[in-house]
PDB file of C-alpha atoms and ligand atoms in Angstrom:
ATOM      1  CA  UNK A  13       0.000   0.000   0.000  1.00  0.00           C
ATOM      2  CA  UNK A  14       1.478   3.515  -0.823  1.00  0.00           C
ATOM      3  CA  UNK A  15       2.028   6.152   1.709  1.00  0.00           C
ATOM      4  CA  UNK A  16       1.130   6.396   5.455  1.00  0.00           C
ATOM      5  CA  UNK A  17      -0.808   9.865   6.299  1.00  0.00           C
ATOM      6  CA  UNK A  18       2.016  10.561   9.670  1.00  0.00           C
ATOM      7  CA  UNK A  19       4.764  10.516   7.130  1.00  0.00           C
ATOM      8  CA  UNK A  20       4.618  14.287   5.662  1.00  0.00           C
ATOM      9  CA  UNK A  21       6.100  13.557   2.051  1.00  0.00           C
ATOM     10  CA  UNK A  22       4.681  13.729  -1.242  1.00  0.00           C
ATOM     11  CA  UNK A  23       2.005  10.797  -2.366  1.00  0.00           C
ATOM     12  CA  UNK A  24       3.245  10.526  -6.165  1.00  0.00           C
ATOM     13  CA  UNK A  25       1.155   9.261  -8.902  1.00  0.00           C
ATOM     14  CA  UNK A  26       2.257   8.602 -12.439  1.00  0.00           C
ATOM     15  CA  UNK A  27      -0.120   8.284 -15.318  1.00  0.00           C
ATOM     16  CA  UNK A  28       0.819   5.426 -17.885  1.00  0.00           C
ATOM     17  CA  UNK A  29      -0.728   5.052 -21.879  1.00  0.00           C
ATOM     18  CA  UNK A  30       0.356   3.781 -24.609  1.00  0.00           C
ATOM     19  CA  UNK A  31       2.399   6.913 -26.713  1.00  0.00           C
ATOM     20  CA  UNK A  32       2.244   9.634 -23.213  1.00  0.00           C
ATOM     21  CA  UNK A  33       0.862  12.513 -25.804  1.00  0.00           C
ATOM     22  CA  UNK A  34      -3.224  11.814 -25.977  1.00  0.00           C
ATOM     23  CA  UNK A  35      -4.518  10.033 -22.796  1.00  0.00           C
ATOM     24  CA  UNK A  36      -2.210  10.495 -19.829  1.00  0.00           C
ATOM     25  CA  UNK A  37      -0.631  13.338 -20.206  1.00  0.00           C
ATOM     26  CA  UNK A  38      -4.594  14.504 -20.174  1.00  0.00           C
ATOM     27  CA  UNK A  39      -4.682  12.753 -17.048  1.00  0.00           C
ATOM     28  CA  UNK A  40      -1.609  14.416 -15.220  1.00  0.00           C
ATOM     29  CA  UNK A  41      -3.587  17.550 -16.484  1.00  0.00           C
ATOM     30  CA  UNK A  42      -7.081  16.688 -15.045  1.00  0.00           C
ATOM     31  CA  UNK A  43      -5.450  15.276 -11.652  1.00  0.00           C
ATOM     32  CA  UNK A  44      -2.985  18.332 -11.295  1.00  0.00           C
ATOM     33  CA  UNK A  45      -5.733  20.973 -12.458  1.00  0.00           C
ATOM     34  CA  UNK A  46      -8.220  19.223  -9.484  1.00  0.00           C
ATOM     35  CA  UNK A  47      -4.870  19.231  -6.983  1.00  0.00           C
ATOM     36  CA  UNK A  48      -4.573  22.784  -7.495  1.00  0.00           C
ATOM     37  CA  UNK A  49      -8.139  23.797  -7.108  1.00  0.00           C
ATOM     38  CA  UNK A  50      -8.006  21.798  -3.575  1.00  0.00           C
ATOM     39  CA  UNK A  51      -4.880  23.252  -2.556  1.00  0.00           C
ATOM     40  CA  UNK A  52      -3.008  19.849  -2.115  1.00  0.00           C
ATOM     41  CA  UNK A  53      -0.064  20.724  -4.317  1.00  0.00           C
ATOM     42  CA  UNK A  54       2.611  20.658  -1.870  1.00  0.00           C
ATOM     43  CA  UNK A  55       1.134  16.737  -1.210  1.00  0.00           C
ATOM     44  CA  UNK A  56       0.773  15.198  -4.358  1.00  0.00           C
ATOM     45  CA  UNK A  57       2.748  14.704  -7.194  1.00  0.00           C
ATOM     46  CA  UNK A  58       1.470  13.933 -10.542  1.00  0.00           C
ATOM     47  CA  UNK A  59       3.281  12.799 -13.717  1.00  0.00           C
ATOM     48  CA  UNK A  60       2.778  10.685 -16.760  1.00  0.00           C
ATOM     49  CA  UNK A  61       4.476   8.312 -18.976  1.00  0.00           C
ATOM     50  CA  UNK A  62       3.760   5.901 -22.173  1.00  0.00           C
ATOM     51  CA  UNK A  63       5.036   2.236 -22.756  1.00  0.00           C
ATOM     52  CA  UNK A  64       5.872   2.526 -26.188  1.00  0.00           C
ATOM     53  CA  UNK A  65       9.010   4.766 -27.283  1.00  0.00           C
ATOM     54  CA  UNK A  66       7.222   6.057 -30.521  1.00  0.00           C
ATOM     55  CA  UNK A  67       7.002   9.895 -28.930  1.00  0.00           C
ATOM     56  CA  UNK A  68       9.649  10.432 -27.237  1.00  0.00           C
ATOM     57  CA  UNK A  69      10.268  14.103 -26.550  1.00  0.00           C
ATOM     58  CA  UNK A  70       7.268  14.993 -27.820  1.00  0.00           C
ATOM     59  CA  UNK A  71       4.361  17.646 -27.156  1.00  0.00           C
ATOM     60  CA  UNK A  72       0.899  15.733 -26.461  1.00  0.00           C
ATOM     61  CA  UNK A  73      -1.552  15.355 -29.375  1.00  0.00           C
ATOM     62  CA  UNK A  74      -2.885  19.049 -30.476  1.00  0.00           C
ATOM     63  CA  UNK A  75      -5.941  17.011 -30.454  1.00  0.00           C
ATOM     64  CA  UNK A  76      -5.694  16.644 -26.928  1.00  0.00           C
ATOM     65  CA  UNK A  77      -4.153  19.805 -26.402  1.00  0.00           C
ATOM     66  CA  UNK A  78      -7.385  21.807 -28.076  1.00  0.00           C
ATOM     67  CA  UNK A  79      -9.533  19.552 -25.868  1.00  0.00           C
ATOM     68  CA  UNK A  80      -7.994  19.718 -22.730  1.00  0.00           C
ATOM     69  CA  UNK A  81      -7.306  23.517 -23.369  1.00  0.00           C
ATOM     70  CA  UNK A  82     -10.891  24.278 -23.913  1.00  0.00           C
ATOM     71  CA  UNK A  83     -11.951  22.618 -19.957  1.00  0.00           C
ATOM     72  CA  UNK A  84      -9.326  24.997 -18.601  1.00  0.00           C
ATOM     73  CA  UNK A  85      -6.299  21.969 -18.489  1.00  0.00           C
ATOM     74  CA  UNK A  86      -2.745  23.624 -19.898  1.00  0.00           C
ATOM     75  CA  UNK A  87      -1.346  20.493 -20.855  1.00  0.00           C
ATOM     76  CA  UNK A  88       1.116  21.912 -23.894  1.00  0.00           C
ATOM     77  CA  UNK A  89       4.155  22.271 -21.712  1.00  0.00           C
ATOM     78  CA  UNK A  90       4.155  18.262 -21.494  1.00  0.00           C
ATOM     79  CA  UNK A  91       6.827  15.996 -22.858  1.00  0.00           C
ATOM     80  CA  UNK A  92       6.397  12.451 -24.244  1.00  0.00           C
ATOM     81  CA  UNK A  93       8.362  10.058 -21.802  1.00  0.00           C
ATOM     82  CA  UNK A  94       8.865   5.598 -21.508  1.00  0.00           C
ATOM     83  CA  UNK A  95       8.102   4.175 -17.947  1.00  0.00           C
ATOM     84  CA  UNK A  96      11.493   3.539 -16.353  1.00  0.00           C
ATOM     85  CA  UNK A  97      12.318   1.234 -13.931  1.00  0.00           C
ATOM     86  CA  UNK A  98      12.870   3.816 -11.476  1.00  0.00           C
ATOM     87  CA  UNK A  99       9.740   4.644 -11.761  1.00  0.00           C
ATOM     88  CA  UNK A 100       8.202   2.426  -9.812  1.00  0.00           C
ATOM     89  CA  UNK A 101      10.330   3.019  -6.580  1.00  0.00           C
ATOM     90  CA  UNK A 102       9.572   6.665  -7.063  1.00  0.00           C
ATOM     91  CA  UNK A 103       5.785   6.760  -7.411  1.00  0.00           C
ATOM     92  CA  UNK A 104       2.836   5.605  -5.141  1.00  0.00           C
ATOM     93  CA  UNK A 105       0.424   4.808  -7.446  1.00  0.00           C
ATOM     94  CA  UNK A 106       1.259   4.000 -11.020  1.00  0.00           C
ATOM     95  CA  UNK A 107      -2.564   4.432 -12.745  1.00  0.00           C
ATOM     96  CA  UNK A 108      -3.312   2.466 -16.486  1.00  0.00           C
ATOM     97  CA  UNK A 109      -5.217   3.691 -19.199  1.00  0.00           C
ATOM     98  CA  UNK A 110      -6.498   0.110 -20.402  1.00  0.00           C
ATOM     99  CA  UNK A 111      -5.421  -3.462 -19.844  1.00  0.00           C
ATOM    100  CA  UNK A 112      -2.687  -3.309 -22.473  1.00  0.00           C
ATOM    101  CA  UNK A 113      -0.957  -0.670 -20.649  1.00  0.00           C
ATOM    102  CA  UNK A 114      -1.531  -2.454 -17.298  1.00  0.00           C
ATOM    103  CA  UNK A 115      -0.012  -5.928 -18.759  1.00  0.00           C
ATOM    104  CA  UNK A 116       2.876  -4.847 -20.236  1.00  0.00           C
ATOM    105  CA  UNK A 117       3.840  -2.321 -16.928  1.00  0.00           C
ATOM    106  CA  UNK A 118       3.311  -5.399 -14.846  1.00  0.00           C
ATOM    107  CA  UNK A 119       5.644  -7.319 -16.962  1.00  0.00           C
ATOM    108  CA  UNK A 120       8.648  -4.620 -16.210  1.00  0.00           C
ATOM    109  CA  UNK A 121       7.600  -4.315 -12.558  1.00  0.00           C
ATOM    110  CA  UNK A 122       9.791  -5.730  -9.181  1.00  0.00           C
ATOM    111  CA  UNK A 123       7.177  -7.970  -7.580  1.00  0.00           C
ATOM    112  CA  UNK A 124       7.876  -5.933  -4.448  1.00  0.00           C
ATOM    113  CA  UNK A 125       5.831  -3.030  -5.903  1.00  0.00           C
ATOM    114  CA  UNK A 126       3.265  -4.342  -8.053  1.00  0.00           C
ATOM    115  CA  UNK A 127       0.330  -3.768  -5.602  1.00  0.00           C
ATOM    116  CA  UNK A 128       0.809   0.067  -6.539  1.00  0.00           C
ATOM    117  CA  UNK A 129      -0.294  -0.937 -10.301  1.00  0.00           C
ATOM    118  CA  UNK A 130      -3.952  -0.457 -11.262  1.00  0.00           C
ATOM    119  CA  UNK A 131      -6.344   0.994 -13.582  1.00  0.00           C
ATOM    120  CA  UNK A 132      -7.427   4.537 -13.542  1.00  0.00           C
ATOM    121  CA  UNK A 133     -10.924   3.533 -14.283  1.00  0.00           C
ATOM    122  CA  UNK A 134     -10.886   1.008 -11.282  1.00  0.00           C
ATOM    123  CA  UNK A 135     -11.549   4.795  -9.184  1.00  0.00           C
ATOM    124  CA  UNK A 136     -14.501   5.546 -12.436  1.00  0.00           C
ATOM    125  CA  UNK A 137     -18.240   4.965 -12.685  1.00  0.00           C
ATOM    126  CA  UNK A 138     -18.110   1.903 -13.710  1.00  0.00           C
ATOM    127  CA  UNK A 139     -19.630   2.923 -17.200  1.00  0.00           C
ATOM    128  CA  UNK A 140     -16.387   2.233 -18.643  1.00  0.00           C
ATOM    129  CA  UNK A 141     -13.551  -0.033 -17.271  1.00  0.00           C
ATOM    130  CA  UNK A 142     -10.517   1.368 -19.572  1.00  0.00           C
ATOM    131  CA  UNK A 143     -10.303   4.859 -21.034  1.00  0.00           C
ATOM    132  CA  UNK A 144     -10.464   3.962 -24.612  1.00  0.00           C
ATOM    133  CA  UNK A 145      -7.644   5.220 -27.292  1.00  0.00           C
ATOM    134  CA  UNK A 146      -8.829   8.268 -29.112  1.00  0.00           C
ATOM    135  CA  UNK A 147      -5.511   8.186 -31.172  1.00  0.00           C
ATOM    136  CA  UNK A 148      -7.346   6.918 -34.482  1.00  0.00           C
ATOM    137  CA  UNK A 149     -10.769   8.437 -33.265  1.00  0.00           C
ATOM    138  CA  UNK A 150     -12.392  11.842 -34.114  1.00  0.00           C
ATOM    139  CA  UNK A 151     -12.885  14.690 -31.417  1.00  0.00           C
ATOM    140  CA  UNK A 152     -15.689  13.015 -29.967  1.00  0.00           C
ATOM    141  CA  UNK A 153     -12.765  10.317 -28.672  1.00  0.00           C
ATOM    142  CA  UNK A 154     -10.785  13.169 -27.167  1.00  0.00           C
ATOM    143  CA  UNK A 155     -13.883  14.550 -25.316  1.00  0.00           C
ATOM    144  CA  UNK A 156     -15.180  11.298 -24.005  1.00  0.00           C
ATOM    145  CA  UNK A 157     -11.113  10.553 -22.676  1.00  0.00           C
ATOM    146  CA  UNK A 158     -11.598  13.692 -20.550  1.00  0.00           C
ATOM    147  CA  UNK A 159     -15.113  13.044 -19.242  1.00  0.00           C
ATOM    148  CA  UNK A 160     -13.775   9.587 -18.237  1.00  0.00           C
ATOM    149  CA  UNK A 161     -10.974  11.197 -16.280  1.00  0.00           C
ATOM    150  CA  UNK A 162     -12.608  13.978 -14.868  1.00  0.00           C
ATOM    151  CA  UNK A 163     -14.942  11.816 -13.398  1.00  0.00           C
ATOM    152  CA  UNK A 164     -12.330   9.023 -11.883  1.00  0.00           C
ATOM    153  CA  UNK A 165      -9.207  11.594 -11.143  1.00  0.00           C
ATOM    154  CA  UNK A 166     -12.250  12.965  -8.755  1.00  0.00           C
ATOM    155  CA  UNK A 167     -12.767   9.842  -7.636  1.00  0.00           C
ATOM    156  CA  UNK A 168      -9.023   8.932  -7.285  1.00  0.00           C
ATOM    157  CA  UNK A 169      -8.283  12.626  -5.210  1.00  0.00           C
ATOM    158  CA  UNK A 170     -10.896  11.912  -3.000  1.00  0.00           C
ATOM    159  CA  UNK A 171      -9.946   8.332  -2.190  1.00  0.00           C
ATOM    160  CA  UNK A 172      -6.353  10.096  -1.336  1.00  0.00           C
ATOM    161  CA  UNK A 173      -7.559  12.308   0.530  1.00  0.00           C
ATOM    162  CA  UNK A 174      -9.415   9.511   2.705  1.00  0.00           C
ATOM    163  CA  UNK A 175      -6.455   7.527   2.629  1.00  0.00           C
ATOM    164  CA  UNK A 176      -3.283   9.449   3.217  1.00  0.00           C
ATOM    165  CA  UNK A 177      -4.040  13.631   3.122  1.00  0.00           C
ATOM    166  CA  UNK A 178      -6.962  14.947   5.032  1.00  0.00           C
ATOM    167  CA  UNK A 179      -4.833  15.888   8.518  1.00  0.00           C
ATOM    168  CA  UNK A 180      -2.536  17.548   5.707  1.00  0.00           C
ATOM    169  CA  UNK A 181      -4.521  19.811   3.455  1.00  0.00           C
ATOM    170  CA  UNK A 182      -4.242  23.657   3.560  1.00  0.00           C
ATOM    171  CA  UNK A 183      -7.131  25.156   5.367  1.00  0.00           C
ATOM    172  CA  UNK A 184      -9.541  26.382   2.847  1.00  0.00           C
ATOM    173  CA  UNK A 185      -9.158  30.490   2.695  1.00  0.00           C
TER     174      UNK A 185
HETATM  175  P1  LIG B  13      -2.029   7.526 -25.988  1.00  0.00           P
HETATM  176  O1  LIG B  13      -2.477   7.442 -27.545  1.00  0.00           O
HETATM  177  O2  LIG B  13      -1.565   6.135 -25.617  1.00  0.00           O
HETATM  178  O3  LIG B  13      -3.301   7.914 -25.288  1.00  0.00           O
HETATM  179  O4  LIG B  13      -0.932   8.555 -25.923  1.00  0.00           O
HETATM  180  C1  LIG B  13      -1.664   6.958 -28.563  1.00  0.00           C
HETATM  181  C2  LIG B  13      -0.696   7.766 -29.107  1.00  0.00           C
HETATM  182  C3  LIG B  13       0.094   7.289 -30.143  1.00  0.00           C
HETATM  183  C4  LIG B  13      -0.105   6.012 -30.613  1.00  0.00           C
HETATM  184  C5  LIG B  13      -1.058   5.200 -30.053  1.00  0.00           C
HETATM  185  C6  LIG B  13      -1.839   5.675 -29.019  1.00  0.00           C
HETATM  186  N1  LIG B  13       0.703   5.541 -31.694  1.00  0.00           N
HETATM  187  O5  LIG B  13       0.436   4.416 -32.170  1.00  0.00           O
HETATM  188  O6  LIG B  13       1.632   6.219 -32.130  1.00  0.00           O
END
């Protein structure tokens, strides 16, 4: 299990697709952009990363870019980066896209630290149980990736807060 509350550090949590330009780096936006609004920044730490090496130094999608942009989500500063092995000493919770992504960070994890991998979606609705690829879809893809991850990076933040942050939060005001 990441994180006890009594320790004061950071609880980080890195967003994993498939390329790190369309879905996760959305999510790192979403997450962050929520953070912000509930004054936890100095708790969590959000960050993203893709399996595949195609993007590599790369801004996300201006797909997602326009989307994200027009919810109030700055995600254009982003660059594409590969989960690294360090990676999963570093972060907390290490958060899927689909069951692709999951499998193949799974494969590349220590056994000591696989209980931090899941699904994103496993904090969603319920209406879906992966955020789908948008990659080859039209807008309507990129919109329905950020309703998906509005609604479960919600979820997720309020689960942390339950979990590890609520003695730590900065008093409202
Ligand atoms: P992402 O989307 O995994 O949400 O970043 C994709 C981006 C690029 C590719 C596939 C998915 N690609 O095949 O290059």
């Amino acid at each position: 299990m990441p994180q006890d509350a009594s320790t004061a550090r950071q609880v980080r949590v890195l967003m994993v697709c498939l390329g790190n330009i369309c879905r996760s780096p959305s999510a790192q936006g979403v997450l962050e952009k929520l953070i912000e609004n509930q004054g936890l920044q100095h708790l969590v730490e959000v960050d993203s990363a893709g399996t595949g090496d195609w993007h590599l130094g790369e801004a996300p999608d201006s797909r997602s870019v326009t989307a994200a942009a027009a919810r109030g989500y700055e995600i254009d500063h982003l660059r594409a980066r590969q989960v690294e092995r360090h990676d999963f000493t570093r972060f907390d919770y290490i958060l899927c896209m689909d069951r692709s992504n999951l499998s193949t960070v799974r494969e590349l994890c220590p056994r000591a630290h696989r209980s931090k991998l899941q699904l994103l979606m496993d904090y969603g609705d319920s209406s879906h149980d992966t955020v789908p690829d948008p990659y080859y879809s039209g807008a309507q893809g990129f919109e329905l990736v950020l309703d998906l991850l509005e609604d479960a990076c919600d979820r997720f933040l309020a689960h942390l807060r339950d979990e590890h942050l609520d003695e730590q939060a900065e008093p409202a005001g």
